[in-house]
CSV table of C-alpha atoms in Angstrom, one decimal:
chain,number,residue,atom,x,y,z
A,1,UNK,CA,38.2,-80.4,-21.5
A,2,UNK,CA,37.2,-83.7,-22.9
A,3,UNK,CA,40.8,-84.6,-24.5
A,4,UNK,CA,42.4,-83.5,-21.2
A,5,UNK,CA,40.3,-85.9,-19.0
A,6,UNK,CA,40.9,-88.8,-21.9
A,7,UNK,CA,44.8,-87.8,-21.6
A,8,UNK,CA,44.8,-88.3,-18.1
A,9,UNK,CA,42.7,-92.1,-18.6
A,10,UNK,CA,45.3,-92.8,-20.3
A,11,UNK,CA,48.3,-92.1,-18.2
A,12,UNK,CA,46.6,-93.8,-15.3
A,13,UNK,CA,46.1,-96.9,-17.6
A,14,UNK,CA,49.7,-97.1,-18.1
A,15,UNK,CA,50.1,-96.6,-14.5
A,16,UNK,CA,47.7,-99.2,-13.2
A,17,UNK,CA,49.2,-101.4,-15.7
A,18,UNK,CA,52.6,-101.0,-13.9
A,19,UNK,CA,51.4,-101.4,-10.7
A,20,UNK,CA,51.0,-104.9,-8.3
A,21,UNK,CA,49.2,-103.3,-6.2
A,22,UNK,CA,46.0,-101.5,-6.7
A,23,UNK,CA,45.5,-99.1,-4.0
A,24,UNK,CA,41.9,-97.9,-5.5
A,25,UNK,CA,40.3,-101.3,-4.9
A,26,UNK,CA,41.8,-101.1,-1.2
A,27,UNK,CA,39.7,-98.1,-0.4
A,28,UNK,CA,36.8,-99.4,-2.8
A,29,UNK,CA,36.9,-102.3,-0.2
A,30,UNK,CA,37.3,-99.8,2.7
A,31,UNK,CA,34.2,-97.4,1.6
A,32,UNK,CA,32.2,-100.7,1.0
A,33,UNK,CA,32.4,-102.0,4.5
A,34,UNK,CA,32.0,-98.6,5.8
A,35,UNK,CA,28.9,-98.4,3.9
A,36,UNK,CA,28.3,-102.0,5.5
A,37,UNK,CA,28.8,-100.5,8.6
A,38,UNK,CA,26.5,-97.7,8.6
A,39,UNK,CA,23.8,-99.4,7.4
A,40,UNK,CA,23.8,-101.7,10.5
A,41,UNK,CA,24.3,-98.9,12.4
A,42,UNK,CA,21.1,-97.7,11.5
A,43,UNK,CA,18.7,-100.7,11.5
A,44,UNK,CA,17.4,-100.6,15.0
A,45,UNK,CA,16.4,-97.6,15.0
A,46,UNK,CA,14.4,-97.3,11.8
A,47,UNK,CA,11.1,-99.0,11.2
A,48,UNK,CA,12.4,-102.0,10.0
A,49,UNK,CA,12.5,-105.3,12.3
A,50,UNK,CA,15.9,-106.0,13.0
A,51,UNK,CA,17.5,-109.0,15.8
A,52,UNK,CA,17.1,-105.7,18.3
A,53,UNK,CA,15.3,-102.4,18.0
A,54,UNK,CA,14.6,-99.4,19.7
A,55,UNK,CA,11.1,-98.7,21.3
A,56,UNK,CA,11.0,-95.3,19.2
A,57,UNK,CA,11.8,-96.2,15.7
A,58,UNK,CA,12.0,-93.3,12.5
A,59,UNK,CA,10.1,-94.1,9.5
A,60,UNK,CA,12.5,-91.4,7.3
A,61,UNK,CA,15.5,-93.8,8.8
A,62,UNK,CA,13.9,-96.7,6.5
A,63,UNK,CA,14.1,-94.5,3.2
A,64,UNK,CA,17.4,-94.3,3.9
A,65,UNK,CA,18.1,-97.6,4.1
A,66,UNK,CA,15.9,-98.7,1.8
A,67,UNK,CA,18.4,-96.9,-0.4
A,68,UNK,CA,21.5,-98.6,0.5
A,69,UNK,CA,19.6,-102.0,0.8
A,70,UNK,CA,19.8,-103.6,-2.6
A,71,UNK,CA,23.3,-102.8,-3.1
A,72,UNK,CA,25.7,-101.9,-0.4
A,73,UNK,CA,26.8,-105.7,-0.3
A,74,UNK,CA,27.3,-105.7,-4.2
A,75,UNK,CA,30.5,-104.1,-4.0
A,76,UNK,CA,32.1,-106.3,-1.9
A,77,UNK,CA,31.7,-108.7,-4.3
A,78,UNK,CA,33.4,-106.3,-6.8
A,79,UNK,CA,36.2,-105.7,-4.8
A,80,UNK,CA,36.4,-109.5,-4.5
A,81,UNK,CA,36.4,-110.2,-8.6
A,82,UNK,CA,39.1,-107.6,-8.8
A,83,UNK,CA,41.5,-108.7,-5.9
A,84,UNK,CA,40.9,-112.4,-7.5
A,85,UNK,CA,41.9,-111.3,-10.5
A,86,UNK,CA,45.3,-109.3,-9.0
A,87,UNK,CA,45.9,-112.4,-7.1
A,88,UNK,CA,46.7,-114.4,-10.1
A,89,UNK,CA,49.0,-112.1,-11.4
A,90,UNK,CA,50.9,-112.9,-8.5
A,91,UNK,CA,50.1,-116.5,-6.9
A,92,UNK,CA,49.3,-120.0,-8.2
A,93,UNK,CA,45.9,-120.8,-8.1
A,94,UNK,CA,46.1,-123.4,-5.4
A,95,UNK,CA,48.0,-120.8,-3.6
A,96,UNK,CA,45.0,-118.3,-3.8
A,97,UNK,CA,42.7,-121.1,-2.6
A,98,UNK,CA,44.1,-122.0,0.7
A,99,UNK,CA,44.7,-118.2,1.5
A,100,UNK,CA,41.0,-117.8,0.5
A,101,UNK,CA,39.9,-121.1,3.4
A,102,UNK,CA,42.4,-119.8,6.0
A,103,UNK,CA,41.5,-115.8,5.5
A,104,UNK,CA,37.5,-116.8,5.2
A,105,UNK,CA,36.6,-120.1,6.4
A,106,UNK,CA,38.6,-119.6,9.6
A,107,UNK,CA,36.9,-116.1,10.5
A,108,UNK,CA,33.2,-117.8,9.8
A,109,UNK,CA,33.5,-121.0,11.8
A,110,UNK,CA,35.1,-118.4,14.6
A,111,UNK,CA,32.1,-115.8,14.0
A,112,UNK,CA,29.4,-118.5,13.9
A,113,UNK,CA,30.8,-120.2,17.5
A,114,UNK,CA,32.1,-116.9,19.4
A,115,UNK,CA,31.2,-113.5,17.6
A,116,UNK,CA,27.6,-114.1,16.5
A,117,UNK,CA,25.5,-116.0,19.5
A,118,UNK,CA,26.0,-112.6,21.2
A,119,UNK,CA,23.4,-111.1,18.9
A,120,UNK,CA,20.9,-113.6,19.4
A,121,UNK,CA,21.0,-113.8,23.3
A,122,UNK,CA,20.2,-110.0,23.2
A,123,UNK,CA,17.4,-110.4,20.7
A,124,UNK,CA,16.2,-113.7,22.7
A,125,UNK,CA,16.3,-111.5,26.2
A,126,UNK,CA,14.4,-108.2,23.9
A,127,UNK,CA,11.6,-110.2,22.8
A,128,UNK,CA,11.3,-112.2,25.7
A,129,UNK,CA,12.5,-115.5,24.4
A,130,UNK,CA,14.8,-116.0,26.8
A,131,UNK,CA,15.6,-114.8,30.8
A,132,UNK,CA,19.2,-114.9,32.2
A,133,UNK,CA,23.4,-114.1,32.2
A,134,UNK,CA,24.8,-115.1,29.2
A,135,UNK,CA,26.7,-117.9,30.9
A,136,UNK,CA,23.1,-119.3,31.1
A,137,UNK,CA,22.6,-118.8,27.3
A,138,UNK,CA,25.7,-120.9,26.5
A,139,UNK,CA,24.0,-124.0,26.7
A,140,UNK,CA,21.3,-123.3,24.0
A,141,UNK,CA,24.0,-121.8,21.5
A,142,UNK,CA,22.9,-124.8,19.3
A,143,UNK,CA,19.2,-125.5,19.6
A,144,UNK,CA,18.2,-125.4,16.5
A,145,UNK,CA,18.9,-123.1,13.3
A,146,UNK,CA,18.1,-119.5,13.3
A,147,UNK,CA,15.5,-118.0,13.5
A,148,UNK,CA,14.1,-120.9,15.4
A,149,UNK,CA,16.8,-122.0,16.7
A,150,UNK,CA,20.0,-120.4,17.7
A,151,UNK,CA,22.8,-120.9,15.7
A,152,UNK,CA,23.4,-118.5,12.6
A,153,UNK,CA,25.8,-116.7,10.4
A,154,UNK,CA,24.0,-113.4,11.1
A,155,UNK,CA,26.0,-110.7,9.0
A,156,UNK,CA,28.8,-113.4,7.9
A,157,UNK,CA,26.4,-115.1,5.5
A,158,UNK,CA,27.9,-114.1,2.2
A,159,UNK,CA,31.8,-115.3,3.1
A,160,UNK,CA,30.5,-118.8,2.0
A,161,UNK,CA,29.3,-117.2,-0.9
A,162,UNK,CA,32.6,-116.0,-1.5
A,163,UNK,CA,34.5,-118.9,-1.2
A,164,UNK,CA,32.3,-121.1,-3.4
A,165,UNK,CA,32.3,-118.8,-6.2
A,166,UNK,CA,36.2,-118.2,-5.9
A,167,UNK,CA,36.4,-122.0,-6.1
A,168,UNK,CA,34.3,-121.9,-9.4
A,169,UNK,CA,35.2,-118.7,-11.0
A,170,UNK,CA,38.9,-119.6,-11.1
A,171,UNK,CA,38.8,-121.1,-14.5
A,172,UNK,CA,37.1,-118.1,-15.9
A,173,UNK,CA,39.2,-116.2,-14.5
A,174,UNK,CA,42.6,-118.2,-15.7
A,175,UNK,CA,41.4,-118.1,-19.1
A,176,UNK,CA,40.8,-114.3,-18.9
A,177,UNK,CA,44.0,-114.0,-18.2
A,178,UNK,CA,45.7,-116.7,-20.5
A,179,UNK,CA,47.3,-115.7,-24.0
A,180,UNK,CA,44.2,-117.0,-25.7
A,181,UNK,CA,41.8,-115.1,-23.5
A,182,UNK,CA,43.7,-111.8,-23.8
A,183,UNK,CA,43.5,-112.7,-27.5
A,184,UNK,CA,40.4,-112.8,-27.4
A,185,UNK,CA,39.3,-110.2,-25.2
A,186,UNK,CA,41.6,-107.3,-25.4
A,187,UNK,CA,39.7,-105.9,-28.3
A,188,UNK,CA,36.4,-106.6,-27.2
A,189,UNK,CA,37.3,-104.4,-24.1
A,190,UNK,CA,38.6,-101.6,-25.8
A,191,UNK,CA,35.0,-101.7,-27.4
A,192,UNK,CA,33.4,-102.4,-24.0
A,193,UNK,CA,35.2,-99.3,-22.7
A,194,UNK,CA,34.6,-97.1,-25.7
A,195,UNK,CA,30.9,-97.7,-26.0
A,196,UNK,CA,30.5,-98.1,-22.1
A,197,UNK,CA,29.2,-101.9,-22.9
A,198,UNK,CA,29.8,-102.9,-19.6
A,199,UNK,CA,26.2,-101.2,-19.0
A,200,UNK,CA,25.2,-104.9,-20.7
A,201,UNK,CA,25.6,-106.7,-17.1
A,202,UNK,CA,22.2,-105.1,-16.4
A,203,UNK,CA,20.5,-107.9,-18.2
A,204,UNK,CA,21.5,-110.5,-15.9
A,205,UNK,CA,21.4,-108.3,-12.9
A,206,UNK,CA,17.4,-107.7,-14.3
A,207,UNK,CA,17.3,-111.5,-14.5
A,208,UNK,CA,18.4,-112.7,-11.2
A,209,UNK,CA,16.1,-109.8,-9.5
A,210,UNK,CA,13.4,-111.8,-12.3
A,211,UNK,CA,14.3,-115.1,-10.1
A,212,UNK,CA,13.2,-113.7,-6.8
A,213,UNK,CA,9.4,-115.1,-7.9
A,214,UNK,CA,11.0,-118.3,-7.5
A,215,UNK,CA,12.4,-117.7,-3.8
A,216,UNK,CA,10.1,-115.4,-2.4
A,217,UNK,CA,12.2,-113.1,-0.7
A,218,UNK,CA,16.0,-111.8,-0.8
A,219,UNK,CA,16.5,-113.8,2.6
A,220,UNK,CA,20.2,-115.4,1.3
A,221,UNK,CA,19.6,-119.1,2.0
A,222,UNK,CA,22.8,-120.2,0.2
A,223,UNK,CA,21.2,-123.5,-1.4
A,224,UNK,CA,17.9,-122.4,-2.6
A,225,UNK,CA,19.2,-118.6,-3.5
A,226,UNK,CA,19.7,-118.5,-7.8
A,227,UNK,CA,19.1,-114.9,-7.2
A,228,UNK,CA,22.0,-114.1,-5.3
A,229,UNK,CA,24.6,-116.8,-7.0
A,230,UNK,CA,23.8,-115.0,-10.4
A,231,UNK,CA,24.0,-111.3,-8.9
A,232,UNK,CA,27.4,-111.9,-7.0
A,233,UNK,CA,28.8,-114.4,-9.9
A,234,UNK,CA,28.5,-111.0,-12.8
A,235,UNK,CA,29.5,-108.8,-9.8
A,236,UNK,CA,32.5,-110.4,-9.5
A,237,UNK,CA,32.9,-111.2,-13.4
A,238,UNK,CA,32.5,-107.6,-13.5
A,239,UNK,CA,35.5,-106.9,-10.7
A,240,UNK,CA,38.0,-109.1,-12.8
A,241,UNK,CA,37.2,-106.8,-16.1
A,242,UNK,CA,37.9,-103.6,-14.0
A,243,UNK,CA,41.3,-105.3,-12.6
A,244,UNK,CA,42.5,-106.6,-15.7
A,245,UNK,CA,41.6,-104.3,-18.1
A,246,UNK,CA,42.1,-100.7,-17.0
A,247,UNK,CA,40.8,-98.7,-19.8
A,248,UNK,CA,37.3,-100.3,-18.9
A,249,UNK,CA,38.0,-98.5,-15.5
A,250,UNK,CA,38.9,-95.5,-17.1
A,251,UNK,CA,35.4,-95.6,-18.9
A,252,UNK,CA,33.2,-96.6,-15.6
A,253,UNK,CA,35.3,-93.6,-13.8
A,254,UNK,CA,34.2,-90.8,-16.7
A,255,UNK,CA,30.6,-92.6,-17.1
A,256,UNK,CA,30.0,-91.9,-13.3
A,257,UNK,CA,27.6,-89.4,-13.0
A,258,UNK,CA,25.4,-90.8,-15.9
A,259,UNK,CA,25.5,-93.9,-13.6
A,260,UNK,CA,24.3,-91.6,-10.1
A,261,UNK,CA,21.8,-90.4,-12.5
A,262,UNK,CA,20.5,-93.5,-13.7
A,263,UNK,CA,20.6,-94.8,-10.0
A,264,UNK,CA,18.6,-91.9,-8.5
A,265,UNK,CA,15.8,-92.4,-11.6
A,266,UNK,CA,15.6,-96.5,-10.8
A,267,UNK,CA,15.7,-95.9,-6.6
A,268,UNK,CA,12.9,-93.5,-7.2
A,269,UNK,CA,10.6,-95.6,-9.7
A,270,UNK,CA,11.1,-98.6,-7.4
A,271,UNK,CA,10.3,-95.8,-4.5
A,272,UNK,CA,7.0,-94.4,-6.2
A,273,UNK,CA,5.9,-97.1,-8.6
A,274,UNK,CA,6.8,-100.9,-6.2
A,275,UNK,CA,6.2,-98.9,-2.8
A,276,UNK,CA,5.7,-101.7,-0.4
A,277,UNK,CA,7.0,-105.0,-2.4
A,278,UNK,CA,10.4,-104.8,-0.8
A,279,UNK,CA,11.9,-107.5,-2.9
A,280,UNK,CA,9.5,-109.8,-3.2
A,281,UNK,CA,7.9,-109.7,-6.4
A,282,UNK,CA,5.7,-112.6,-6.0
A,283,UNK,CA,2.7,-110.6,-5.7
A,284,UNK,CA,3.3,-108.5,-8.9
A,285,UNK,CA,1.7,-110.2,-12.3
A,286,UNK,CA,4.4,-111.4,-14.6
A,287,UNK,CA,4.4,-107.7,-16.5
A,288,UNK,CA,4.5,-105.4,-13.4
A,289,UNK,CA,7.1,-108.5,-12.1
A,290,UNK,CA,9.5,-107.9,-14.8
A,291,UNK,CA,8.9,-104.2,-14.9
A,292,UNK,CA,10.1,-104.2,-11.1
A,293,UNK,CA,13.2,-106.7,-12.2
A,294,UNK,CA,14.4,-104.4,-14.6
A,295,UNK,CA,14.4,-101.4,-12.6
A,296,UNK,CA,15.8,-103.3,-9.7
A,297,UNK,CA,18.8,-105.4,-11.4
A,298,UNK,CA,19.5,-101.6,-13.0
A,299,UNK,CA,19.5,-99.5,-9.6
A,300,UNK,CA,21.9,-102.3,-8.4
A,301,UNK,CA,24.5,-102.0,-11.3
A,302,UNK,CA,24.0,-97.9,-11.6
A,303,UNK,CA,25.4,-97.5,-8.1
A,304,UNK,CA,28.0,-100.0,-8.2
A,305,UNK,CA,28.9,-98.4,-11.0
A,306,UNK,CA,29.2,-94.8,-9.4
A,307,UNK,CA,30.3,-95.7,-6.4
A,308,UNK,CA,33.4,-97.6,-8.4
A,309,UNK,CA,33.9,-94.4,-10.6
A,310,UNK,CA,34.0,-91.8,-7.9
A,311,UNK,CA,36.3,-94.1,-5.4
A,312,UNK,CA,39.0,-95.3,-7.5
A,313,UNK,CA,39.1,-92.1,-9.8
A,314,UNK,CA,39.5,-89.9,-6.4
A,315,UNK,CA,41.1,-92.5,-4.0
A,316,UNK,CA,44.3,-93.8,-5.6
A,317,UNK,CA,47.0,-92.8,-2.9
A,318,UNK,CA,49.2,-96.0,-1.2
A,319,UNK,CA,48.9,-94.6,2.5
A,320,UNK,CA,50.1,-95.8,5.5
A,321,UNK,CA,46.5,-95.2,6.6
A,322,UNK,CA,45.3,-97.3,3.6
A,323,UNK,CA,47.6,-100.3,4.6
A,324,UNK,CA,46.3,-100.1,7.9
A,325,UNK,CA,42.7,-99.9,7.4
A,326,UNK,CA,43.3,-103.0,4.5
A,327,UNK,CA,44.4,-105.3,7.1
A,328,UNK,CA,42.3,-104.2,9.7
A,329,UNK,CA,39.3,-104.6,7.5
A,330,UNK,CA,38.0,-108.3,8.0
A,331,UNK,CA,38.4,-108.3,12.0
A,332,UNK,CA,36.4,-105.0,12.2
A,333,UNK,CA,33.6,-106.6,9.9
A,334,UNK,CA,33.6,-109.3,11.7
A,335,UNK,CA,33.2,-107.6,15.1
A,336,UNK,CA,31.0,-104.5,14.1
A,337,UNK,CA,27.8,-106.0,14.2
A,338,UNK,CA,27.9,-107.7,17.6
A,339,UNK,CA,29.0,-104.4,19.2
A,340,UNK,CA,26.0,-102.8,17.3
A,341,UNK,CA,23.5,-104.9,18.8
A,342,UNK,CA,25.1,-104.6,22.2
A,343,UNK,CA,24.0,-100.5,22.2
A,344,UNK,CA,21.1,-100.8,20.6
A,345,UNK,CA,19.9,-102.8,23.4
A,346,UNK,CA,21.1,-101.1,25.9
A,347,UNK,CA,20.6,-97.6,24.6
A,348,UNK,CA,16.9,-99.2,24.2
A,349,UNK,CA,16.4,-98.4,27.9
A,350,UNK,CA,17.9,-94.5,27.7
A,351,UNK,CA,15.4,-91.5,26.7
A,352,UNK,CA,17.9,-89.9,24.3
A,353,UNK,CA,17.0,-88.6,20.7
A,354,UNK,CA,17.2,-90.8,18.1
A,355,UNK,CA,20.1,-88.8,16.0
A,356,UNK,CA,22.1,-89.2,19.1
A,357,UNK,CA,21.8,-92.6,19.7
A,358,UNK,CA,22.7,-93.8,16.0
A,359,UNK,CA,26.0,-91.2,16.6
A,360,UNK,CA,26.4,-93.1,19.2
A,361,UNK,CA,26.3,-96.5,18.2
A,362,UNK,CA,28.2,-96.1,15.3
A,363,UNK,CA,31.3,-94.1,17.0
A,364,UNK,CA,30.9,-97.5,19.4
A,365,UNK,CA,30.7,-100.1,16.5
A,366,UNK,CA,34.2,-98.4,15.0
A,367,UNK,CA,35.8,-97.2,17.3
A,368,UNK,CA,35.2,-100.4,19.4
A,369,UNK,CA,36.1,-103.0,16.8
A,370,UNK,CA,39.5,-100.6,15.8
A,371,UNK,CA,40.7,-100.9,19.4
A,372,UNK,CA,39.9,-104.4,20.0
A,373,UNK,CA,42.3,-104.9,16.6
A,374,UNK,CA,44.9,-102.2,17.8
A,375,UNK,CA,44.9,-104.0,21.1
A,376,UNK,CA,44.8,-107.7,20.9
A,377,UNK,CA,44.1,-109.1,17.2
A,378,UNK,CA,47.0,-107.7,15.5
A,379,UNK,CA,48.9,-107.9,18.2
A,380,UNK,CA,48.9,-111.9,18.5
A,381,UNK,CA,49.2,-114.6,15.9
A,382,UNK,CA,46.5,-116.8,16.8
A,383,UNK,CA,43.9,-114.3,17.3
A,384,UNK,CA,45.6,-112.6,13.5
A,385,UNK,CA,44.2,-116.6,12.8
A,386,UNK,CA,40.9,-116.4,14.2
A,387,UNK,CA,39.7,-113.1,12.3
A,388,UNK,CA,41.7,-113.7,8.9
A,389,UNK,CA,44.5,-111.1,9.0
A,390,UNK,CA,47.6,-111.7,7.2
A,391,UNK,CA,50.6,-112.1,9.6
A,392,UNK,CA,52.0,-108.7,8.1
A,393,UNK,CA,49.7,-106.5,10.0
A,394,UNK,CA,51.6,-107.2,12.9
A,395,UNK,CA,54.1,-104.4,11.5
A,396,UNK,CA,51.7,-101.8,10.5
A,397,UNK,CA,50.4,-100.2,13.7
A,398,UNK,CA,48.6,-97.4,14.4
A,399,UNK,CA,51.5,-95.7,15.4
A,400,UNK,CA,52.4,-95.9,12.0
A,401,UNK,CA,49.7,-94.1,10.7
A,402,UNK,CA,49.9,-91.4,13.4
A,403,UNK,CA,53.9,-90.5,12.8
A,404,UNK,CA,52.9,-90.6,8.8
A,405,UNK,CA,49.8,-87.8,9.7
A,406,UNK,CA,52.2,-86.0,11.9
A,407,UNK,CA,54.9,-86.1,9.0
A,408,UNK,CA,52.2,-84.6,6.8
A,409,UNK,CA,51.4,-82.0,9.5
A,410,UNK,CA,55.1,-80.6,10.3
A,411,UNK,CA,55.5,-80.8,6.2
A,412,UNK,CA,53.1,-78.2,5.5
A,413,UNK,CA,53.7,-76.0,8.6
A,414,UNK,CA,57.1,-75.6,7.8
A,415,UNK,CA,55.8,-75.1,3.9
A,416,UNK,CA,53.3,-72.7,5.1
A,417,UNK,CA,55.4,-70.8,7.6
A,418,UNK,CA,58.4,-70.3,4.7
């Protein structure tokens, strides 16, 4: 009943106040870039235009997407608001900062020299742009900025997003955490999480999807992007509140299917009612405009909002697997994409149903960037470096994993067989 599920809030407050480590935001992170993932995995094979496509693309492909679109990045911002917020509980803020440059600024300079001119060469040699070996390529890696030019983040644009707004958020976050702060904002919380107030972040989420009529277009320039500094600054504002106050949490976790069904009204009234503005509201008037905002910033918040309830309500379990998977996280991310558009170029030139081909490329994008770590990243300090993954991963192996599963195994045969 209703008192039971409060009871049991309440005794995994108390323990996710005891604990350093919060193994929910691990898989939070890990379902996130999965999400990340698939999404990629998709793209060239729906009707979108992508860096590479296939020549037979499915309309039904870009529903899908178009579901994931606006907010599969948002909780990666989440996830990075609540491990800031962990950090500190644990590290000196200078501390925090230089992990941040070494675990982040390293893996983008890296990806934007080695990792990423893959992608263009194979969208320069599908649309014709460009004729020759990749050894030929190597000399144009830096004609020009992308999409002219050459030379792009591709999927590692928001890292410098991340490090700029870990660099201004720390205050805020300090004083969350300071005696004042928690003076402060302990009882406002409690109110936030009895009256589900956090629902409130939906005005400046509807805001910042308001500022698109100033950028025309959700294209992530950096400079000229307000929308996206205000959506991923209350994204992460909103991943600190979960970390540091867990009975706000607690509230998100039981508020989670209002929060599905509030996403599946706003997707569909953006569907039906905006059904070819993508985000670009500039050629709504202002009333339609801010109709469309409001909808938008809402869908955003809804599903992070579910997707945060669901994941850390059901996925609270400190595995070996999890450990694993946490450190392999940034290298595969890193990696995934350019092994993506590797087979959907080349699985261009095969007549093979669609459904097979997305199977495909996906079991190639993981299954490719997880050996490449098994093999050689976490296996060798300068390439753990390179792709941003904490010198400790070179003790938690796969083999690891597999003796814990095998453990598991031979626990409940022998529990099943007596």
């Amino acid at each position: 009943g209703w008192s039971d599920e409060r009871e049991r809030d309440r005794g995994r407050v108390a323990l996710a106040e005891r604990s350093a480590r919060r193994a929910e935001f691990d898989w939070l992170r890990i379902v996130a870039i999965g999400l990340m993932m698939l999404f990629h995995s998709c793209l060239g094979f729906s009707s979108w235009p992508w860096h590479v496509n296939d020549p037979h693309r499915s309309v039904l492909l870009g529903d899908f997407l178009s579901f994931l679109w606006r907010w599969r990045v948002a909780l990666v911002f989440v996830v990075s608001g609540a491990a800031l917020m962990l950090a500190l509980s644990r590290h000196r803020p200078r501390e925090i900062l230089r992990e941040r440059l070494r675990r982040l600024g390293i893996p983008l300079i890296f990806g934007v020299l080695v990792i990423v001119p893959p992608q263009v060469y194979y969208e320069r040699l599908q649309r014709g742009q460009f004729h020759g070996s990749y050894l030929d390529f190597q000399p144009h890696l830096f004609d020009g900025i992308y999409p002219a030019g050459n030379l792009s983040w591709h999927h590692l644009w928001f890292i410098p997003y991340l490090l700029v707004l870990t660099a201004i958020g720390m205050p805020l976050l300090l004083w969350m955490r300071s005696a004042s702060g928690r003076r402060l904002l302990d009882a406002a919380m409690d109110g936030v999480a009895r009256r589900h107030l956090y629902w409130l972040l939906a005005v400046p989420m509807m805001l910042c999807h308001l500022l698109l009529r100033l950028q025309h277009g959700d294209d992530h320039t950096f400079l000229g992007d307000p929308h996206g500094w205000l959506e991923f600054a209350t994204l992460m504002v909103l991943g600190a509140m979960l970390a540091q106050w867990p009975q706000v949490l607690a509230a998100v976790q039981r508020g989670r299917y209002a929060a599905t069904a509030v996403g599946l009204i706003c997707f569909f009234l953006l569907k039906y009612d905006w059904p070819t503005i993508g985000d670009d509201p500039t050629s709504l008037p202002l009333g339609s405009a801010t109709g469309w905002s409001a909808m938008a910033g809402l869908d955003v918040l809804a599903w992070v909002l579910a997707i945060t309830g669901f994941v850390t309500r059901h996925l609270t379990r400190d595995t070996p697997l999890l450990r694993y998977a946490t450190e392999a996280s940034m290298p595969v991310y890193v990696l995934h994409q350019t092994l993506i558009v590797y087979a959907v170029y080349h699985l261009a030139h095969v007549n093979w149903p669609l459904g097979v081909k997305i199977v495909l490329t996906l079991s190639f994008c993981v299954m490719g960037s997880l050996a490449l770590y098994e093999a050689a990243i976490r296996r060798n300090r300068w390439l753990r470096l390179l792709f941003g993954v904490k010198d400790r991963a070179a003790d938690i192996g796969l083999d690891t994993v597999l003796s814990d599963l095998g453990l598991k195994i031979t626990s409940r045969w022998r529990a099943r067989s007596s």
